[in-house]
Amino acid sequence: MGLLQALGLVPSARLAAANERLRKLESKIETLSQKLSDAQADARTWQVKAEEARQRAKDVKAEAARALQRADKARAEIEKEAARAKKRAVDVPALEHRLDGAEQDLAAARNHLMAIEVKLDILEGAAAVLDRRTRTLLSRSPQDAVR
Amino acid sequence: MNAADGPLISLVVTGRNDGYGVRDRLLDTLRFNHRELSARGISYEYVLTEWAPDPKWPLLADLIADTLPETHGLVTSYIVDPAYHETLTMNPRVPYMDYLAKNVGIRRARGRFILVTNVDIYFGRRVLDLLESRAFAPRTVYRAVRCDLKMGFKHEDPAWDVLEDPDNLEAPPRPLKQPLLLGGSGDFVLLDRETFCELGGYNEVYRLARVGVDANFLVKAYASGLDFVDVGGPVYHINHAGSYRLSYEAYKGQEAEAPWGDRRWHYHGVVYDNPPTWGLRDAPMRDLGSGRWRLDFSWDAVPPLVDLKRIVLPVDRVGRPQPKRYKK
């Protein structure tokens, strides 16, 4: 044994064992290489997904900003409308009061109009009666009428 | 005439015997109404104003005396000189002035209550029940709805089942509506005499129409604070050709030509303040005997042709319904 070692030789059994270890190491290296390759592929997939997620986050953020803008606009509109409604609420009683006054004026005007129309009817009737009487009188005694 | 010992009711009507069937309608309704009133012991007088009668025809008062002797002593008639019509009319198309005539009767009535009606009206049971009960109050206008009997209805003395038979009616009566209970009010208005006279009877200032004058009185009564009560039963009207209800459509578009005057005048909207001489107060009266009086013509009894200050607006009633007024 010592001599073989001195000559740089190893027993065949030991060589076989070394070969066997070498083969196993190569196999392990092969496996590890495969795993490394898989890991690299996974990494690339995750990188894509991360990129997509980043894009979605960016979109959501933009959408949120727009929604916020719309909400601000809506709030401003509501505030304006509330101010208008408040103004209207203040004006309605005054408007109703004016309407009541106008209705009373209209009723009074109509009443007076009726009275005037009736009086005009009477005047017209009286004029017609007097006209008739005058014509009768004149037709009966024209000489008296001339005198 | 002393009113203190007067009857409970004065039935005030007007008519003229001029060949248009008034005679028969008056005699038929008076026969029936007298029988029913007498049977219930209702004391009444029948006050008939014969407005400007045509001398060619017998007086209605004489026909009543001849035909219905059972009414002797109950009928008072006022025969109004035709010259009053000639001087009072403001519309030559209107041949008869019902409400001036009725005012003549109202002013001279002696009953504690006055029932203004027409000579073509039969009283219904509810009306007679009310009169018999005497359950009516002063300052209250009582109204009864009018049922029109079919044209050609002819019964000298109709029995109740005939009068009340729905088949004998032109149509079911239109219910009276608050607040004024308008509709055929010339056919039935019952009111105490004192209030009737306080209101000055019917409108004598506007003398261009006969239509609407009865409603105009109700407008005035309402504005004067009177209560209104529906009797709850009808009177029955003998329909006849030429009546306003049957003929007014014929004057559509030419209302001013109608023989009852222009139906569009503002009788809902204005009222009147008759002169104190309303009802021909100052007309000289001549006793013709048998309850007949003649009102001779005198210019002293004739009110002014025009008296515009007597056309006034009715007062609103606080807290009460306001009748519709403006019509045009």
Coordinates of C-alpha atoms in Angstrom, one line a residue:
Chain A
M1 CA 0.0 0.0 0.0
G2 CA 2.7 2.3 1.0
L3 CA 4.7 1.3 -2.1
L4 CA 1.7 2.0 -4.4
Q5 CA 1.3 5.3 -2.8
A6 CA 4.9 6.0 -3.3
L7 CA 4.7 5.2 -6.9
G8 CA 1.6 7.4 -7.2
L9 CA -0.7 4.5 -7.6
V10 CA -3.8 3.7 -5.8
P11 CA -5.5 0.4 -5.4
S12 CA -8.3 -0.2 -7.8
A13 CA -10.9 -0.3 -5.1
R14 CA -10.0 3.1 -4.0
L15 CA -10.0 4.3 -7.6
A16 CA -13.5 2.9 -8.0
A17 CA -14.7 4.6 -5.0
A18 CA -13.1 7.9 -6.1
N19 CA -14.8 7.5 -9.4
E20 CA -18.0 6.8 -7.8
R21 CA -17.7 9.9 -5.7
L22 CA -16.8 11.9 -8.8
R23 CA -19.9 10.6 -10.6
K24 CA -22.1 11.5 -7.6
L25 CA -20.6 15.0 -7.5
E26 CA -21.2 15.4 -11.1
S27 CA -24.7 14.3 -10.7
K28 CA -25.2 16.7 -7.8
I29 CA -23.7 19.5 -9.9
E30 CA -26.1 18.6 -12.7
T31 CA -29.1 18.8 -10.2
L32 CA -27.9 22.0 -8.8
S33 CA -27.5 23.5 -12.2
Q34 CA -31.0 22.5 -13.0
K35 CA -32.3 24.0 -9.8
L36 CA -30.4 27.2 -10.6
S37 CA -31.9 27.3 -14.0
D38 CA -35.4 26.8 -12.5
A39 CA -34.7 29.5 -9.9
Q40 CA -33.7 31.9 -12.6
A41 CA -36.9 31.2 -14.6
D42 CA -39.0 31.8 -11.4
A43 CA -37.1 35.0 -10.8
R44 CA -38.0 36.2 -14.2
T45 CA -41.7 35.2 -13.8
W46 CA -41.8 37.1 -10.5
Q47 CA -40.1 40.0 -12.0
V48 CA -42.9 40.2 -14.7
K49 CA -45.6 39.8 -12.0
A50 CA -44.0 42.5 -9.9
E51 CA -43.9 44.8 -13.0
E52 CA -47.6 44.1 -13.6
A53 CA -48.5 44.8 -10.0
R54 CA -46.5 48.0 -10.1
Q55 CA -48.5 49.0 -13.2
R56 CA -51.8 48.2 -11.5
A57 CA -50.8 50.1 -8.4
K58 CA -50.0 53.0 -10.7
D59 CA -53.4 52.8 -12.4
V60 CA -55.3 52.5 -9.1
K61 CA -53.5 55.5 -7.8
A62 CA -54.4 57.5 -10.9
E63 CA -58.0 56.4 -10.7
A64 CA -58.1 57.3 -7.0
A65 CA -56.8 60.8 -7.9
R66 CA -59.5 61.2 -10.5
A67 CA -62.2 60.0 -8.1
L68 CA -60.9 62.4 -5.5
Q69 CA -61.2 65.2 -8.1
R70 CA -64.7 64.1 -9.0
A71 CA -65.7 64.1 -5.3
D72 CA -64.2 67.6 -4.9
K73 CA -66.2 68.8 -7.8
A74 CA -69.4 67.1 -6.6
R75 CA -68.9 68.6 -3.1
A76 CA -68.5 72.0 -4.7
E77 CA -71.7 71.5 -6.7
I78 CA -73.6 70.4 -3.6
E79 CA -72.4 73.4 -1.7
K80 CA -73.5 75.7 -4.5
E81 CA -76.9 73.9 -4.7
A82 CA -77.3 74.1 -0.9
A83 CA -76.6 77.8 -1.1
R84 CA -79.2 78.3 -3.8
A85 CA -81.8 76.2 -1.9
K86 CA -81.2 78.3 1.2
K87 CA -81.7 81.4 -0.9
R88 CA -84.9 79.9 -2.3
A89 CA -86.2 79.0 1.1
V90 CA -85.7 82.5 2.2
D91 CA -87.6 83.9 -0.8
V92 CA -90.7 81.5 -0.8
P93 CA -92.7 83.2 2.0
A94 CA -92.0 86.6 0.5
L95 CA -93.1 85.2 -2.9
E96 CA -96.3 83.7 -1.4
H97 CA -97.0 87.0 0.3
R98 CA -96.7 88.9 -3.0
L99 CA -98.9 86.2 -4.7
D100 CA -101.6 86.7 -2.1
G101 CA -101.5 90.4 -2.6
A102 CA -101.7 90.0 -6.3
E103 CA -104.7 87.6 -6.0
Q104 CA -106.5 90.1 -3.7
D105 CA -105.8 92.9 -6.1
L106 CA -107.1 90.8 -9.0
A107 CA -110.3 89.8 -7.1
A108 CA -110.9 93.4 -6.1
A109 CA -110.4 94.5 -9.7
R110 CA -112.8 91.9 -11.0
N111 CA -115.4 92.9 -8.4
H112 CA -115.1 96.5 -9.5
L113 CA -115.2 95.5 -13.1
M114 CA -118.4 93.6 -12.5
A115 CA -120.0 96.6 -10.8
I116 CA -118.9 98.9 -13.6
E117 CA -120.2 96.5 -16.3
V118 CA -123.6 96.3 -14.5
K119 CA -123.8 100.1 -14.2
L120 CA -122.9 100.4 -17.9
D121 CA -125.7 97.9 -18.7
I122 CA -128.1 100.1 -16.7
L123 CA -126.9 103.3 -18.5
E124 CA -127.2 101.6 -21.9
G125 CA -130.7 100.3 -21.0
A126 CA -131.8 103.7 -19.8
A127 CA -130.4 105.4 -22.9
A128 CA -132.3 102.9 -25.1
V129 CA -135.5 103.5 -23.1
L130 CA -135.2 107.2 -23.3
D131 CA -134.5 107.0 -27.0
R132 CA -137.5 104.9 -27.6
R133 CA -139.7 107.3 -25.6
T134 CA -138.4 110.3 -27.4
R135 CA -139.0 108.7 -30.8
T136 CA -142.5 107.8 -29.8
L137 CA -143.2 111.3 -28.6
L138 CA -141.7 112.9 -31.7
S139 CA -143.7 110.6 -34.0
R140 CA -146.9 111.4 -32.2
S141 CA -146.7 115.2 -32.3
P142 CA -144.0 116.4 -34.6
Q143 CA -145.3 120.0 -34.5
D144 CA -145.1 120.1 -30.7
A145 CA -141.6 118.7 -30.8
V146 CA -140.5 121.4 -33.3
R147 CA -141.9 124.1 -31.1
Chain B
M1 CA -153.6 96.0 6.8
N2 CA -152.5 94.8 10.2
A3 CA -149.8 92.2 10.1
A4 CA -150.1 91.2 13.8
D5 CA -153.1 88.9 13.2
G6 CA -151.8 87.6 9.9
P7 CA -151.4 84.0 8.9
L8 CA -148.3 81.9 9.4
I9 CA -147.4 81.9 5.7
S10 CA -147.9 84.2 2.8
L11 CA -147.5 82.4 -0.5
V12 CA -146.3 85.1 -2.9
V13 CA -146.7 84.5 -6.6
T14 CA -147.2 86.4 -9.8
G15 CA -149.0 85.7 -13.0
R16 CA -150.8 87.1 -16.0
N17 CA -153.7 85.6 -17.9
D18 CA -152.5 86.0 -21.5
G19 CA -153.5 82.7 -23.1
Y20 CA -150.2 80.9 -22.6
G21 CA -151.5 78.4 -20.1
V22 CA -150.8 80.3 -16.9
R23 CA -154.4 80.1 -16.0
D24 CA -154.6 76.3 -16.0
R25 CA -151.2 75.9 -14.2
L26 CA -152.2 78.3 -11.5
L27 CA -155.6 76.7 -10.9
D28 CA -154.1 73.2 -10.9
T29 CA -151.3 74.0 -8.4
L30 CA -153.5 76.1 -6.2
R31 CA -156.1 73.4 -6.0
F32 CA -153.5 70.9 -4.9
N33 CA -151.5 73.1 -2.6
H34 CA -154.7 74.5 -0.9
R35 CA -155.9 71.0 -0.3
E36 CA -152.6 69.9 1.3
L37 CA -152.1 73.0 3.3
S38 CA -155.7 72.9 4.7
A39 CA -155.4 69.2 5.5
R40 CA -152.4 70.0 7.7
G41 CA -154.0 73.0 9.3
I42 CA -151.4 75.4 7.9
S43 CA -152.7 79.0 8.0
Y44 CA -151.8 80.8 4.9
E45 CA -152.7 83.5 2.5
Y46 CA -152.2 83.5 -1.3
V47 CA -150.8 86.8 -2.5
L48 CA -151.1 87.1 -6.3
T49 CA -149.7 90.0 -8.2
E50 CA -151.2 90.4 -11.7
W51 CA -148.5 92.4 -13.4
A52 CA -149.7 94.6 -16.3
P53 CA -152.7 92.3 -17.1
D54 CA -154.1 92.4 -20.6
P55 CA -157.7 93.8 -20.4
K56 CA -158.8 91.4 -23.1
W57 CA -158.5 88.5 -20.7
P58 CA -160.3 87.9 -17.4
L59 CA -158.3 88.5 -14.3
L60 CA -156.7 85.4 -12.6
A61 CA -158.2 86.5 -9.3
D62 CA -161.7 86.3 -10.8
L63 CA -161.0 82.9 -12.3
I64 CA -159.8 81.6 -8.9
A65 CA -162.9 82.9 -7.2
D66 CA -165.1 81.2 -9.8
T67 CA -163.2 77.9 -10.0
L68 CA -161.9 77.4 -6.5
P69 CA -164.5 78.8 -4.1
E70 CA -162.8 76.8 -1.3
T71 CA -160.0 79.4 -1.4
H72 CA -162.4 82.3 -0.7
G73 CA -160.9 84.7 1.8
L74 CA -157.4 83.3 1.4
V75 CA -156.5 85.1 -1.9
T76 CA -155.4 88.7 -2.1
S77 CA -154.6 90.0 -5.5
Y78 CA -152.8 93.1 -6.6
I79 CA -153.5 94.2 -10.1
V80 CA -150.7 96.4 -11.3
D81 CA -151.4 99.1 -13.9
P82 CA -149.6 98.3 -17.2
A83 CA -148.1 101.8 -17.2
Y84 CA -145.8 100.7 -14.4
H85 CA -144.2 98.1 -16.7
E86 CA -143.8 100.6 -19.4
T87 CA -142.1 103.1 -17.2
L88 CA -140.0 100.6 -15.2
T89 CA -138.6 98.4 -18.0
M90 CA -135.1 99.0 -19.3
N91 CA -135.3 96.1 -21.8
P92 CA -138.2 96.1 -24.2
R93 CA -137.5 92.4 -25.0
V94 CA -138.5 91.4 -21.5
P95 CA -142.3 91.3 -21.5
Y96 CA -142.7 90.4 -17.8
M97 CA -141.0 91.6 -14.7
D98 CA -141.6 88.7 -12.3
Y99 CA -139.6 90.1 -9.4
L100 CA -140.9 93.6 -9.4
A101 CA -144.3 91.9 -9.3
K102 CA -143.3 89.6 -6.4
N103 CA -142.0 92.6 -4.5
V104 CA -145.4 94.2 -4.7
G105 CA -146.7 91.0 -3.0
I106 CA -143.9 90.8 -0.5
R107 CA -144.3 94.3 0.7
R108 CA -148.0 93.8 1.3
A109 CA -147.9 90.3 2.7
R110 CA -149.2 89.7 6.2
G111 CA -147.8 86.3 7.0
R112 CA -145.0 85.9 9.6
F113 CA -143.1 84.0 6.9
I114 CA -143.1 84.6 3.2
L115 CA -142.8 81.7 0.7
V116 CA -142.0 83.1 -2.7
T117 CA -142.9 80.6 -5.4
N118 CA -144.5 80.3 -8.8
V119 CA -147.9 79.5 -10.1
D120 CA -146.7 76.3 -11.7
I121 CA -145.4 74.7 -8.5
Y122 CA -146.8 71.8 -6.5
F123 CA -145.3 71.6 -3.0
G124 CA -143.7 68.3 -2.0
R125 CA -144.2 66.3 1.2
R126 CA -141.0 67.6 2.9
V127 CA -142.0 71.2 2.2
L128 CA -145.5 70.6 3.7
D129 CA -143.9 68.7 6.7
L130 CA -141.7 71.8 7.3
L131 CA -144.6 74.2 7.1
E132 CA -146.8 72.0 9.4
S133 CA -144.0 71.6 11.9
R134 CA -143.4 75.4 12.1
A135 CA -139.8 74.4 12.8
F136 CA -138.3 77.3 10.8
A137 CA -136.3 80.1 12.2
P138 CA -136.0 83.8 11.4
R139 CA -133.1 85.1 9.4
T140 CA -132.8 81.8 7.6
V141 CA -133.4 81.2 3.9
Y142 CA -135.1 77.8 3.3
R143 CA -134.7 76.3 -0.2
A144 CA -136.2 73.3 -1.9
V145 CA -134.9 71.6 -5.0
R146 CA -137.0 71.7 -8.1
C147 CA -138.2 68.6 -10.0
D148 CA -139.4 69.2 -13.5
L149 CA -142.5 67.2 -14.5
K150 CA -142.5 65.9 -18.0
M151 CA -143.9 68.1 -20.7
G152 CA -147.6 67.2 -21.2
F153 CA -148.1 66.2 -17.5
K154 CA -151.7 67.2 -17.0
H155 CA -153.5 66.3 -13.8
E156 CA -156.0 68.8 -12.4
D157 CA -155.5 67.4 -8.9
P158 CA -152.7 64.8 -9.0
A159 CA -152.4 62.1 -6.3
W160 CA -149.1 61.8 -4.5
D161 CA -148.2 58.6 -6.2
V162 CA -148.6 60.3 -9.6
L163 CA -146.6 63.4 -8.5
E164 CA -143.8 61.4 -7.0
D165 CA -143.5 58.8 -9.8
P166 CA -140.0 59.1 -11.2
D167 CA -141.4 58.2 -14.6
N168 CA -143.2 61.5 -14.6
L169 CA -140.1 63.6 -14.1
E170 CA -137.9 65.0 -16.9
A171 CA -134.8 64.0 -15.0
P172 CA -133.6 63.5 -11.4
P173 CA -133.3 66.9 -9.7
R174 CA -129.9 68.5 -9.4
P175 CA -129.0 68.7 -5.7
L176 CA -128.7 72.2 -4.1
K177 CA -125.1 73.1 -3.4
Q178 CA -123.8 75.1 -0.5
P179 CA -123.3 77.9 0.2
L180 CA -126.1 79.6 -1.8
L181 CA -128.3 76.6 -2.6
L182 CA -128.8 78.0 -6.1
G183 CA -131.0 76.5 -8.8
G184 CA -134.6 77.3 -9.5
S185 CA -134.7 79.7 -6.5
G186 CA -137.6 81.6 -8.0
D187 CA -139.6 78.5 -7.3
F188 CA -139.0 78.3 -3.6
V189 CA -137.7 80.7 -1.1
L190 CA -139.0 80.8 2.4
L191 CA -137.9 83.6 4.8
D192 CA -139.4 85.5 7.6
R193 CA -141.3 88.6 6.5
E194 CA -139.3 91.0 8.6
T195 CA -136.0 89.9 7.1
F196 CA -137.4 89.9 3.6
C197 CA -138.5 93.5 4.0
E198 CA -135.2 94.4 5.7
L199 CA -133.4 93.2 2.6
G200 CA -135.8 95.2 0.4
G201 CA -137.1 92.3 -1.6
Y202 CA -135.7 91.5 -5.0
N203 CA -133.4 93.7 -7.1
E204 CA -135.3 96.7 -8.5
V205 CA -132.3 98.7 -9.6
Y206 CA -131.1 96.4 -12.4
R207 CA -134.3 96.1 -14.6
L208 CA -132.8 94.6 -17.8
A209 CA -133.4 91.0 -17.0
R210 CA -135.7 88.6 -15.2
V211 CA -133.2 85.7 -15.3
G212 CA -130.8 85.6 -12.4
V213 CA -132.8 88.0 -10.2
D214 CA -133.8 85.2 -7.8
A215 CA -130.1 84.1 -7.5
N216 CA -129.1 87.7 -7.0
F217 CA -131.4 87.9 -4.0
L218 CA -129.6 84.8 -2.5
V219 CA -126.3 86.5 -3.0
K220 CA -127.5 89.5 -1.1
A221 CA -129.0 87.3 1.6
Y222 CA -125.8 85.4 2.1
A223 CA -123.7 88.6 2.2
S224 CA -126.2 89.9 4.8
G225 CA -125.3 87.1 7.1
L226 CA -128.4 84.9 6.7
D227 CA -128.3 81.1 7.2
F228 CA -129.3 78.8 4.4
V229 CA -131.1 75.5 4.9
D230 CA -132.1 72.9 2.3
V231 CA -135.6 71.6 3.2
G232 CA -134.6 68.2 2.1
G233 CA -137.4 67.5 -0.4
P234 CA -138.5 68.9 -3.7
V235 CA -141.2 71.1 -5.2
Y236 CA -142.6 69.9 -8.5
H237 CA -142.7 72.2 -11.5
I238 CA -145.1 71.9 -14.4
N239 CA -142.8 72.1 -17.5
H240 CA -144.2 74.2 -20.3
A241 CA -143.1 75.5 -23.7
G242 CA -141.2 78.8 -23.6
S243 CA -139.8 78.4 -20.1
Y244 CA -136.3 79.5 -19.5
R245 CA -135.0 76.1 -18.7
L246 CA -136.3 74.6 -21.9
S247 CA -135.5 77.5 -24.2
Y248 CA -132.3 79.2 -23.1
E249 CA -130.1 77.2 -25.5
A250 CA -132.1 78.7 -28.4
Y251 CA -130.5 82.1 -27.6
K252 CA -126.9 80.8 -27.4
G253 CA -124.7 83.4 -29.1
Q254 CA -127.5 86.0 -29.0
E255 CA -128.1 86.2 -25.3
A256 CA -129.0 89.9 -25.3
E257 CA -132.0 89.1 -27.5
A258 CA -133.6 86.7 -25.1
P259 CA -137.1 87.4 -23.6
W260 CA -135.6 86.9 -20.1
G261 CA -132.7 89.3 -20.6
D262 CA -129.0 88.5 -21.0
R263 CA -128.3 85.5 -18.7
R264 CA -124.7 86.5 -18.5
W265 CA -125.2 89.6 -16.4
H266 CA -123.3 89.6 -13.1
Y267 CA -125.9 88.5 -10.7
H268 CA -123.4 86.5 -8.8
G269 CA -121.1 89.4 -8.3
V270 CA -123.0 92.5 -7.5
V271 CA -126.0 93.2 -5.2
Y272 CA -128.3 96.1 -4.8
D273 CA -129.7 98.5 -2.3
N274 CA -133.3 99.1 -3.3
P275 CA -134.9 102.5 -2.6
P276 CA -137.2 102.5 0.4
T277 CA -140.1 102.7 -2.0
W278 CA -139.5 99.2 -3.3
G279 CA -142.5 97.1 -4.2
L280 CA -144.4 100.2 -5.5
R281 CA -144.9 101.4 -2.0
D282 CA -146.3 104.7 -3.1
A283 CA -148.6 103.4 -5.7
P284 CA -152.2 104.5 -5.0
M285 CA -154.3 101.4 -4.2
R286 CA -157.9 101.0 -5.0
D287 CA -160.1 98.3 -3.3
L288 CA -162.0 96.4 -6.0
G289 CA -163.6 94.1 -3.4
S290 CA -163.2 90.4 -2.8
G291 CA -159.5 90.7 -1.9
R292 CA -158.6 92.4 -5.1
W293 CA -156.6 95.6 -5.1
R294 CA -155.6 97.8 -8.1
L295 CA -152.4 99.7 -8.1
D296 CA -153.1 102.8 -10.1
F297 CA -150.4 104.5 -11.9
S298 CA -148.6 107.5 -10.4
W299 CA -145.2 108.9 -11.3
D300 CA -144.7 109.4 -7.5
A301 CA -144.4 105.6 -7.2
V302 CA -141.9 105.2 -10.0
P303 CA -138.2 105.0 -8.9
P304 CA -135.6 106.8 -10.9
L305 CA -134.7 105.2 -14.2
V306 CA -131.0 105.2 -13.2
D307 CA -129.7 105.0 -9.6
L308 CA -126.2 103.8 -9.9
K309 CA -125.1 104.3 -6.4
R310 CA -127.6 101.5 -5.4
I311 CA -125.5 98.9 -7.3
V312 CA -123.0 97.7 -4.7
L313 CA -120.6 94.8 -4.0
P314 CA -121.5 92.1 -1.6
V315 CA -119.6 91.8 1.6
D316 CA -117.5 88.7 2.1
R317 CA -118.3 86.4 5.0
V318 CA -115.4 85.8 7.3
G319 CA -114.7 82.1 7.8
R320 CA -117.5 81.1 5.4
P321 CA -117.2 79.8 1.8
Q322 CA -116.9 82.5 -0.8
P323 CA -119.3 82.0 -3.7
K324 CA -117.8 82.2 -7.2
R325 CA -118.5 85.6 -8.6
Y326 CA -116.8 86.6 -11.8
K327 CA -118.4 84.8 -14.7
K328 CA -117.3 86.4 -17.9

